[in-house]
XYZ file of C-alpha atoms in Angstrom:
506
model
C 21.212 -15.554 -23.976
C 18.896 -12.721 -22.953
C 18.751 -11.917 -19.262
C 15.629 -11.135 -17.288
C 14.714 -10.279 -13.719
C 11.522 -11.476 -12.063
C 9.365 -9.421 -9.752
C 7.060 -11.412 -7.483
C 4.169 -9.237 -6.308
C 2.200 -10.821 -3.448
C -0.879 -8.640 -3.002
C -4.021 -9.313 -0.978
C -5.902 -11.146 -3.718
C -3.246 -12.219 -6.253
C 0.338 -13.377 -6.565
C 1.927 -12.190 -9.810
C 5.239 -13.241 -11.284
C 6.443 -10.872 -14.008
C 9.626 -10.979 -16.068
C 11.256 -7.649 -16.978
C 14.138 -6.701 -19.237
C 16.795 -4.058 -18.625
C 14.562 -1.328 -20.107
C 11.622 -2.127 -17.840
C 9.652 -3.825 -20.609
C 7.195 -6.448 -19.416
C 8.328 -9.635 -21.131
C 5.845 -12.138 -19.693
C 3.579 -12.536 -16.708
C 1.531 -15.092 -14.822
C -0.667 -14.923 -11.759
C -2.523 -17.040 -9.252
C -5.481 -15.962 -7.096
C -5.565 -15.744 -3.305
C -8.648 -16.018 -1.120
C -9.559 -14.286 2.130
C -11.310 -15.853 5.085
C -13.653 -13.941 7.401
C -13.648 -15.889 10.714
C -15.440 -13.087 12.581
C -16.893 -9.629 11.897
C -14.169 -7.225 10.756
C -11.660 -10.105 10.722
C -9.569 -10.969 7.654
C -7.126 -13.866 7.463
C -5.129 -15.908 4.942
C -3.179 -19.143 5.071
C 0.515 -18.319 4.409
C 0.890 -21.722 2.786
C -1.427 -20.336 0.100
C 1.040 -17.463 -0.479
C 3.746 -19.972 -1.282
C 1.422 -22.142 -3.359
C 0.324 -19.109 -5.399
C 3.960 -18.092 -5.890
C 4.792 -21.603 -7.097
C 1.874 -21.589 -9.527
C 2.642 -18.174 -10.985
C 6.357 -18.971 -11.381
C 5.724 -22.370 -12.967
C 3.353 -20.745 -15.460
C 5.723 -17.841 -16.171
C 8.970 -19.659 -16.766
C 7.954 -21.592 -19.923
C 7.206 -18.199 -21.533
C 10.854 -17.159 -21.078
C 12.458 -20.569 -21.472
C 15.366 -19.257 -23.550
C 16.225 -16.491 -21.114
C 18.558 -16.469 -18.129
C 17.141 -15.316 -14.814
C 19.558 -12.798 -13.317
C 17.697 -12.392 -10.014
C 14.306 -12.516 -8.314
C 12.850 -9.986 -5.861
C 9.649 -9.928 -3.828
C 7.235 -7.115 -2.988
C 4.347 -7.697 -0.664
C 1.081 -6.645 0.917
C 1.993 -4.626 3.966
C 0.929 -4.749 7.634
C 0.095 -8.476 7.514
C 1.555 -10.920 10.045
C 2.047 -14.691 10.382
C 3.552 -16.602 13.325
C 5.228 -19.996 13.743
C 6.652 -22.048 16.609
C 10.209 -23.199 17.355
C 9.944 -25.853 14.625
C 8.692 -23.179 12.201
C 5.213 -24.710 12.143
C 2.386 -22.289 11.449
C 0.441 -21.526 14.632
C -2.627 -19.938 13.044
C -3.695 -18.166 9.838
C -2.043 -14.845 9.045
C -3.832 -11.694 10.204
C -4.237 -9.305 7.270
C -3.842 -5.557 7.049
C -7.634 -5.277 6.638
C -8.298 -6.855 10.031
C -9.948 -4.419 12.461
C -9.778 -6.546 15.613
C -6.555 -4.749 16.540
C -8.172 -1.309 16.788
C -8.613 -1.468 20.557
C -4.910 -2.251 21.100
C -3.586 1.058 19.789
C -4.119 3.240 22.849
C -2.636 0.742 25.320
C 0.542 0.061 23.317
C 1.049 3.754 22.576
C 0.710 4.526 26.271
C 3.239 1.861 27.282
C 5.858 3.046 24.777
C 4.878 6.702 24.759
C 2.965 8.067 21.787
C 5.608 10.565 20.715
C 8.432 8.068 21.175
C 6.623 5.346 19.211
C 5.894 7.789 16.403
C 9.475 9.065 16.359
C 11.047 5.588 16.291
C 8.747 3.912 13.772
C 7.464 6.852 11.748
C 3.907 5.577 12.249
C 1.295 7.877 13.842
C -1.477 6.846 16.244
C -3.428 4.460 13.990
C -4.302 0.774 13.883
C -2.707 0.042 10.475
C 0.687 -1.384 11.637
C 0.824 -5.125 12.227
C 2.319 -4.691 15.710
C -1.243 -4.101 16.915
C -2.289 -7.456 15.475
C 0.380 -9.052 17.661
C -0.919 -7.088 20.644
C -4.442 -8.327 19.921
C -3.177 -11.890 19.555
C -1.371 -11.697 22.909
C -4.620 -10.652 24.575
C -7.000 -12.932 22.656
C -4.888 -16.098 22.321
C -2.200 -15.924 25.034
C -1.521 -19.687 25.162
C -0.798 -19.743 21.445
C 1.179 -16.492 21.636
C 3.649 -17.995 24.108
C 4.662 -20.545 21.473
C 5.707 -17.877 18.958
C 9.347 -18.126 17.905
C 9.163 -16.659 14.387
C 7.177 -13.642 13.204
C 6.781 -13.146 9.463
C 5.442 -10.573 7.084
C 4.719 -11.909 3.558
C 8.100 -10.901 2.107
C 9.966 -12.851 4.783
C 7.655 -15.839 4.303
C 8.331 -16.137 0.568
C 12.065 -15.546 0.972
C 12.157 -18.309 3.605
C 10.505 -20.724 1.177
C 12.795 -19.706 -1.682
C 16.123 -19.622 0.183
C 15.654 -21.243 3.594
C 16.839 -17.993 5.240
C 14.892 -16.088 7.942
C 15.513 -12.636 6.447
C 13.635 -9.706 4.959
C 14.011 -6.176 3.580
C 14.065 -2.929 5.565
C 11.190 -1.788 3.387
C 9.065 -4.814 4.318
C 9.930 -4.858 8.027
C 9.222 -1.134 8.326
C 5.391 -1.142 7.812
C 5.153 -3.603 10.708
C 5.266 -0.633 13.108
C 7.976 -2.113 15.359
C 11.001 -1.218 13.252
C 13.395 1.633 13.962
C 13.429 3.493 10.653
C 16.559 5.436 11.636
C 18.750 2.530 12.800
C 17.171 -0.031 10.438
C 16.600 -2.631 13.137
C 13.746 -4.011 15.200
C 12.793 -1.661 18.048
C 13.304 -3.673 21.221
C 11.397 -1.295 23.494
C 8.336 -1.538 21.226
C 8.472 -5.346 21.315
C 8.890 -5.237 25.100
C 5.671 -3.212 25.341
C 3.512 -6.018 23.895
C 1.175 -7.620 26.469
C 3.506 -10.634 26.189
C 6.952 -9.345 25.127
C 8.791 -10.786 22.133
C 12.537 -10.788 21.501
C 13.994 -9.147 18.375
C 15.394 -12.533 17.280
C 11.805 -13.725 16.777
C 11.753 -11.405 13.762
C 13.615 -11.846 10.466
C 16.975 -10.148 10.085
C 16.417 -7.063 7.938
C 18.744 -6.100 5.072
C 18.879 -3.114 2.746
C 16.688 -3.343 -0.371
C 18.678 -4.601 -3.324
C 20.823 -6.832 -1.089
C 21.211 -10.521 -1.829
C 19.211 -12.516 0.729
C 20.306 -15.938 -0.482
C 19.777 -18.175 -3.470
C 16.990 -20.466 -4.635
C 17.402 -23.869 -2.986
C 17.163 -27.216 -4.776
C 13.805 -27.815 -3.070
C 12.401 -24.438 -4.137
C 13.748 -24.984 -7.661
C 11.838 -28.253 -7.939
C 8.619 -26.561 -6.783
C 8.831 -23.337 -8.814
C 10.923 -24.118 -11.888
C 13.435 -21.402 -10.987
C 17.035 -22.516 -11.509
C 18.712 -23.504 -8.250
C 21.230 -20.873 -7.239
C 19.222 -17.944 -8.640
C 19.876 -14.880 -6.422
C 16.933 -13.694 -4.323
C 17.145 -9.947 -3.697
C 15.475 -7.838 -0.995
C 12.452 -5.943 -2.286
C 9.945 -4.173 -0.050
C 6.360 -3.250 0.643
C 4.104 -2.916 -2.370
C 3.404 0.761 -1.676
C 7.044 1.830 -1.747
C 7.660 -0.559 -4.655
C 4.861 1.047 -6.660
C 6.539 4.413 -6.220
C 9.881 3.007 -7.333
C 8.199 1.329 -10.315
C 7.068 4.695 -11.663
C 10.356 6.426 -10.975
C 9.664 8.288 -7.720
C 13.265 8.322 -6.481
C 13.753 12.055 -5.875
C 11.711 14.916 -4.402
C 9.030 16.696 -6.431
C 6.975 13.838 -7.858
C 4.431 11.811 -5.896
C 3.004 8.425 -6.720
C -0.765 8.178 -6.418
C -2.173 4.669 -6.146
C -5.878 4.775 -6.994
C -6.618 1.331 -5.616
C -8.633 -0.258 -2.814
C -7.158 2.530 -0.715
C -5.802 5.824 -2.023
C -2.104 5.981 -1.210
C 0.283 8.743 -2.209
C 3.942 9.116 -1.378
C 6.838 11.469 -1.995
C 10.527 10.732 -1.714
C 12.557 12.429 1.032
C 16.288 12.168 1.609
C 15.886 12.328 5.395
C 13.330 10.857 7.788
C 10.675 13.329 8.902
C 7.918 12.568 11.390
C 4.575 14.367 11.437
C 0.874 13.600 11.814
C 0.352 14.759 8.221
C 1.845 11.498 6.899
C 3.445 8.215 7.840
C 7.138 7.676 7.189
C 8.541 4.543 5.563
C 11.923 3.329 4.367
C 12.255 3.806 0.612
C 13.474 0.999 -1.611
C 16.754 2.704 -2.418
C 18.857 1.890 0.689
C 19.060 5.490 1.878
C 15.904 7.604 1.545
C 12.378 7.611 2.913
C 8.829 7.795 1.644
C 6.360 10.227 3.224
C 3.003 8.638 2.605
C -0.603 9.807 2.877
C -3.408 7.278 2.863
C -7.196 7.155 2.622
C -8.700 3.733 3.311
C -11.808 4.519 1.230
C -10.709 4.268 -2.396
C -12.121 2.118 -5.178
C -13.542 -0.094 -2.406
C -15.791 2.832 -1.453
C -16.746 3.548 -5.059
C -17.597 -0.063 -5.830
C -19.602 -0.614 -2.643
C -21.485 2.671 -3.008
C -22.497 1.871 -6.583
C -23.575 -1.616 -5.546
C -25.571 -0.537 -2.501
C -27.150 2.648 -3.868
C -27.570 1.910 -7.564
C -27.293 -1.900 -7.845
C -24.294 -1.581 -10.195
C -21.710 -4.349 -9.911
C -18.635 -2.868 -11.590
C -16.968 -6.268 -11.910
C -19.949 -8.101 -13.395
C -21.223 -5.056 -15.323
C -18.200 -3.101 -16.623
C -20.332 -1.459 -19.330
C -22.520 0.072 -16.605
C -19.478 1.804 -15.138
C -18.479 3.128 -18.558
C -21.967 4.587 -19.049
C -21.821 6.138 -15.594
C -18.442 7.711 -16.404
C -19.950 9.295 -19.514
C -22.934 10.590 -17.517
C -20.681 12.019 -14.791
C -18.423 13.720 -17.357
C -21.460 15.774 -18.427
C -21.987 17.052 -14.870
C -20.299 20.375 -14.204
C -17.457 20.558 -11.651
C -18.869 20.779 -8.142
C -21.411 17.988 -8.770
C -24.366 20.391 -8.763
C -23.716 21.477 -5.185
C -22.806 18.069 -3.717
C -19.666 17.520 -1.662
C -18.572 14.187 -0.230
C -16.384 13.442 2.786
C -14.928 9.987 1.940
C -14.308 8.708 5.473
C -16.224 5.439 5.092
C -13.502 3.629 7.071
C -12.370 6.445 9.343
C -9.638 8.938 8.528
C -5.890 8.529 8.714
C -3.665 11.556 8.067
C -3.757 14.182 9.451
C -6.583 13.550 11.968
C -6.110 9.820 12.757
C -9.749 9.402 13.840
C -11.119 5.884 13.516
C -14.613 7.046 14.530
C -14.899 9.417 11.548
C -17.427 8.405 8.892
C -18.537 9.490 5.441
C -20.813 12.405 4.702
C -22.669 13.562 1.567
C -23.542 17.231 1.943
C -26.036 19.147 -0.215
C -28.434 16.425 -1.396
C -31.608 17.597 -3.102
C -34.297 16.026 -5.343
C -32.314 17.238 -8.349
C -29.401 14.910 -7.673
C -29.159 11.565 -9.422
C -26.559 8.878 -9.799
C -24.337 10.908 -12.150
C -24.053 13.779 -9.675
C -23.453 11.422 -6.756
C -20.832 9.432 -8.658
C -18.993 12.584 -9.656
C -19.184 13.807 -6.046
C -17.431 10.614 -4.928
C -14.601 11.128 -7.441
C -14.337 14.783 -6.469
C -14.476 14.013 -2.728
C -11.532 11.643 -2.933
C -9.642 14.171 -5.068
C -10.392 16.912 -2.534
C -9.135 14.710 0.290
C -5.910 14.079 -1.639
C -5.480 17.791 -2.340
C -5.862 18.668 1.336
C -3.649 15.768 2.488
C -0.920 16.802 0.056
C -1.111 20.399 1.211
C -0.797 19.348 4.860
C 2.313 17.350 3.958
C 3.886 20.168 1.961
C 3.252 22.625 4.802
C 4.701 20.222 7.392
C 7.857 19.280 5.504
C 8.622 21.834 2.839
C 8.961 18.917 0.400
C 7.468 19.934 -2.972
C 4.795 17.971 -4.806
C 4.780 19.207 -8.382
C 3.290 16.195 -10.169
C 1.330 13.030 -9.430
C 1.968 9.762 -11.266
C -1.180 7.646 -11.098
C -1.230 3.862 -10.798
C -3.846 1.321 -9.719
C -7.223 0.360 -11.155
C -8.695 3.832 -10.733
C -6.040 5.309 -13.021
C -7.885 3.718 -15.942
C -10.544 6.436 -15.547
C -9.623 9.442 -17.673
C -12.400 11.389 -15.954
C -10.959 10.754 -12.491
C -7.400 11.584 -13.563
C -8.615 14.913 -14.973
C -10.669 15.660 -11.837
C -7.600 15.019 -9.658
C -5.452 17.275 -11.844
C -8.030 20.073 -11.679
C -8.749 19.833 -7.951
C -5.140 19.396 -6.786
C -3.945 21.953 -9.371
C -1.110 19.624 -10.333
C -0.480 17.582 -13.490
C -1.370 13.883 -13.273
C 0.639 11.455 -15.383
C -0.811 8.017 -15.894
C 1.939 5.431 -15.451
C 2.942 3.519 -18.550
C 2.521 0.240 -16.655
C -0.213 -0.773 -14.256
C 2.182 -3.358 -12.771
C 4.268 -0.733 -10.995
C 4.763 -2.748 -7.796
C 6.158 -5.724 -9.685
C 8.351 -3.402 -11.739
C 9.610 -1.976 -8.421
C 10.598 -5.528 -7.491
C 12.222 -5.896 -10.904
C 14.245 -2.720 -10.355
C 15.430 -4.019 -6.967
C 16.404 -7.314 -8.621
C 18.243 -5.427 -11.380
C 20.277 -3.481 -8.801
C 20.975 -6.675 -6.863
C 22.076 -8.403 -10.061
C 24.528 -5.594 -10.813
C 22.761 -4.298 -13.925
C 22.787 -0.793 -12.432
C 24.967 0.773 -9.761
C 22.100 2.430 -7.892
C 18.328 2.672 -7.752
C 18.107 6.120 -9.341
C 19.863 5.012 -12.522
C 17.891 1.750 -12.581
C 14.585 3.608 -12.255
C 15.605 6.094 -14.947
C 16.362 3.244 -17.356
C 13.373 1.028 -16.494
C 10.407 3.424 -16.085
C 8.402 5.439 -18.602
C 5.558 7.964 -18.415
C 2.146 7.649 -20.023
C -0.768 10.000 -20.755
C -0.614 13.425 -19.105
C -3.568 15.355 -17.629
C -3.050 19.058 -16.923
C -5.178 21.316 -14.698
C -7.756 23.493 -16.423
C -6.725 27.078 -15.573
C -10.307 28.302 -16.054
C -11.380 26.178 -13.050
C -8.521 27.184 -10.739
C -10.433 29.775 -8.687
C -13.549 27.585 -8.453
C -11.553 24.658 -7.109
C -9.671 26.868 -4.675
C -13.016 27.835 -3.126
C -14.157 24.198 -3.183
C -10.993 23.090 -1.355
C -11.527 25.732 1.325
C -15.105 24.537 1.836
C -13.931 20.926 2.027
C -11.247 21.744 4.613
C -13.978 22.952 6.988
C -16.086 19.771 6.848
C -14.225 17.448 9.213
C -13.461 20.093 11.892
C -17.181 20.942 12.031
C -18.193 17.275 12.329
C -15.366 16.046 14.567
C -17.223 16.427 17.888
C -20.248 14.529 16.557
C -18.403 11.359 15.553
C -17.698 9.999 19.066
C -21.354 10.532 20.013
C -22.478 8.737 16.851
C -20.076 5.877 17.581
C -21.538 5.429 21.082
C -25.062 5.214 19.668
C -23.987 2.655 17.061
C -21.301 0.384 18.585
C -19.555 -1.809 16.038
């Protein structure tokens, strides 16, 4: 009987269940959609019961495709910085607050002040920014205090699915960590951070965190009946989808960075020891011992898609041929986009400035610029931001970044991969699989099942490289000058953003 592992990837819009073999070959897959609710401006929520329902659907549809195979283990990877809460009877108190939700922005300064900014950063590895879910809890304590006092269990999506599968209130270090209230050095919930909430919570309100690759329990009879998984199947600790994506393309040692060209642009390098700096955020890696130093730009393909829709009435989902034509047009535009340069801070800037008032800028517009030049400027602007962010990280840590491995929907663009290679002056390898996060879960399951003794050997056996894009040496000096120009943009605009924000309150 052939053995498989299953990676469950619970993202923001989809739950995927994918079966992998010992070589990292995708054997079969199934998925179920998830919907978002928008109860207020800048508010994003989901019903956690829908997470479980989507997991059931995807698993039930997957398992008939591998009916003759034995399931060695299952692991979960999840959307990060999302939080759900239940009462003493484990009844859901309200919909989950998603990582996209901006209502928590105003909570950052107060919580940082109560803990101490430097101390909070040092303990959690998370700089002064609203991304961590701890600020959603702070907002909830202020906005819904009566409900908040009934909280007895706090979940992120990994813990929620593991609870449904095994009945255990447990999670992975690498899923607890992005919450922003987890001590990344001691691998436990940070009690002084939880005490600093407007209404304090005890550490036992949070799931017990175990090392990735650890067994968290087995599939119960009830879960087996709902999903089709055999009762007794081991459920193994996975992690956040960002770290899992890096693992799924083999980033388990210094030198290579993953580059997720998705809704946001997220890049990470592996480090053997925790380092804390404003140039990146620090997360627990899915290998039980190392860390991931991660840069992030919130304006990724979301920016590209919205800009094309609003400026040029191109819906890339409904009109994929229009995007292909635009790619061809932009490939005929010379590097530098005919004198256009874009600052891609549509949703503020994270590393290294951590300025939520920052906004996008298109510099150099003239009557000669059309959609091809503007589209190329967007691709180049995001590549320039990544080049500068990577350089900040290298300078702060001494950790090398020799190569990027690209994943996510944007990696399908050969033009964009080549632009990134040229502007960053580093090779870009397109990952062999676009399901890297699920493969990361599969690798964790394979380690937990005993197929491999450690994550490095598992990743070596289960990951492969794809197409390679190398920098054009003839453009090296041009792009060096372009990077220097780009580095000056934000510092020159920084003092204007707070004044602009006051004139246009959100």
